[in-house]
XYZ file of C-alpha atoms in Angstrom:
147
model
C 11.021 -129.330 -153.457
C 10.624 -130.477 -149.778
C 13.182 -129.405 -146.893
C 15.635 -132.722 -145.074
C 18.065 -132.371 -142.487
C 18.771 -135.782 -143.139
C 22.823 -135.914 -142.479
C 23.032 -139.720 -143.068
C 22.137 -139.675 -146.881
C 24.022 -137.824 -149.671
C 22.879 -135.271 -151.952
C 22.825 -138.263 -154.728
C 21.000 -140.143 -152.214
C 18.474 -137.646 -151.354
C 17.829 -136.445 -154.947
C 16.558 -140.052 -155.749
C 14.258 -140.340 -153.090
C 13.185 -136.754 -154.327
C 12.558 -138.626 -157.444
C 10.719 -141.476 -156.193
C 8.703 -138.766 -154.312
C 7.841 -137.042 -157.312
C 6.965 -140.089 -159.760
C 4.155 -140.966 -156.402
C 2.776 -137.911 -156.316
C 1.994 -137.793 -160.382
C 0.787 -141.571 -159.963
C -1.535 -140.654 -157.122
C -2.973 -137.705 -159.279
C -3.387 -139.177 -162.766
C -5.293 -142.299 -160.077
C -7.447 -139.087 -158.829
C -7.888 -137.367 -161.869
C -8.386 -140.201 -164.512
C -10.619 -138.338 -167.327
C -7.580 -135.404 -167.603
C -5.521 -135.493 -169.831
C -1.869 -136.244 -168.671
C 1.122 -135.476 -169.970
C 5.528 -135.611 -169.961
C 5.282 -131.573 -168.442
C 2.924 -133.153 -165.406
C 7.242 -133.735 -163.976
C 9.560 -131.327 -163.311
C 11.682 -130.922 -166.333
C 15.149 -131.516 -164.275
C 15.753 -131.663 -160.729
C 18.538 -130.890 -158.173
C 20.000 -131.211 -154.881
C 21.975 -128.371 -153.320
C 23.437 -128.591 -149.905
C 25.774 -126.291 -148.089
C 29.666 -127.656 -147.572
C 28.922 -126.923 -143.760
C 25.598 -127.682 -143.144
C 23.393 -131.172 -143.637
C 20.422 -129.344 -144.627
C 19.930 -130.457 -148.223
C 17.123 -128.029 -150.570
C 15.426 -129.203 -153.838
C 15.489 -127.013 -156.860
C 13.856 -127.682 -160.399
C 13.856 -125.907 -163.501
C 11.150 -123.355 -163.945
C 10.381 -119.617 -165.202
C 13.130 -117.240 -163.412
C 9.987 -114.595 -164.422
C 8.794 -112.839 -160.916
C 10.720 -114.684 -158.539
C 12.835 -113.093 -156.616
C 16.462 -114.090 -156.499
C 19.095 -113.815 -153.684
C 21.601 -110.495 -154.520
C 24.562 -112.467 -154.755
C 22.487 -115.236 -157.344
C 20.809 -112.594 -159.000
C 24.020 -110.549 -159.170
C 26.216 -113.497 -160.835
C 22.934 -114.550 -162.687
C 23.491 -110.790 -164.223
C 26.815 -110.850 -165.547
C 25.916 -114.036 -168.205
C 22.505 -110.958 -168.956
C 19.205 -110.347 -168.104
C 17.673 -112.622 -166.110
C 14.728 -114.570 -168.283
C 16.938 -114.247 -171.176
C 19.007 -116.509 -173.932
C 22.552 -115.738 -174.571
C 23.739 -117.207 -177.660
C 26.457 -119.376 -175.564
C 23.500 -120.994 -173.769
C 20.225 -122.624 -175.081
C 19.172 -122.381 -171.444
C 16.981 -118.939 -170.208
C 19.159 -117.279 -168.109
C 18.117 -118.375 -164.412
C 15.652 -120.841 -165.292
C 17.553 -124.302 -164.420
C 16.666 -126.023 -161.251
C 20.228 -125.183 -160.067
C 20.032 -121.206 -159.487
C 16.370 -122.233 -157.487
C 18.073 -124.900 -155.373
C 21.143 -122.421 -154.322
C 18.531 -119.670 -153.971
C 16.572 -121.429 -150.928
C 20.155 -122.615 -149.541
C 21.628 -118.975 -149.359
C 18.716 -117.885 -148.200
C 17.854 -120.280 -145.245
C 21.261 -120.780 -144.110
C 23.058 -117.679 -145.430
C 26.025 -119.831 -147.494
C 28.320 -117.986 -149.468
C 27.916 -119.041 -153.228
C 31.315 -120.633 -153.624
C 30.309 -123.290 -150.597
C 27.984 -124.599 -152.058
C 27.643 -128.095 -153.290
C 24.840 -130.017 -155.767
C 24.250 -133.289 -157.053
C 24.029 -134.612 -160.101
C 20.750 -132.577 -162.248
C 18.153 -135.551 -162.652
C 14.779 -135.828 -165.206
C 12.553 -137.083 -162.969
C 10.519 -138.582 -165.532
C 13.261 -141.007 -166.658
C 15.809 -140.641 -163.744
C 18.266 -139.816 -167.047
C 21.497 -137.841 -165.749
C 21.031 -134.065 -167.139
C 24.597 -132.062 -167.970
C 25.003 -128.794 -166.480
C 24.447 -126.152 -168.496
C 26.947 -123.060 -169.275
C 24.744 -120.596 -167.757
C 25.243 -123.077 -164.671
C 28.942 -123.510 -164.672
C 29.547 -119.893 -165.105
C 27.294 -119.198 -162.469
C 28.175 -121.399 -159.331
C 32.088 -122.602 -159.223
C 31.062 -125.929 -157.952
C 29.041 -127.256 -160.877
C 31.748 -128.486 -163.501
């Protein structure tokens, strides 16, 4: 979720660095709280990096509930073309607006005023296992770059 402006890092290098940061943070939390029950939910389910094609700043998004989240108007409008934000549709098992991609894109669009068709995404990863997660149909239909 932190922001970097390291132009020498690619999106993939940046998201992998962020995953390592998340793993370190979870490990430190578990060591500091040995009596607490720890679960895989200590990690975000999915993380993705996003940037505007003409800027070097990279932003991260994690999958989470879209409830009470105020998306930038252009992203909100695109998501609503699929259905109500926070609901499921029969074509995709994911809840509209809950993926990491719209959360990362929202940061880029709000801060850099980037056009939605100029967004570039890294692969989506499950931080706990570092497995690449394929983009869902909701994200493919919302963002031109996501194939």
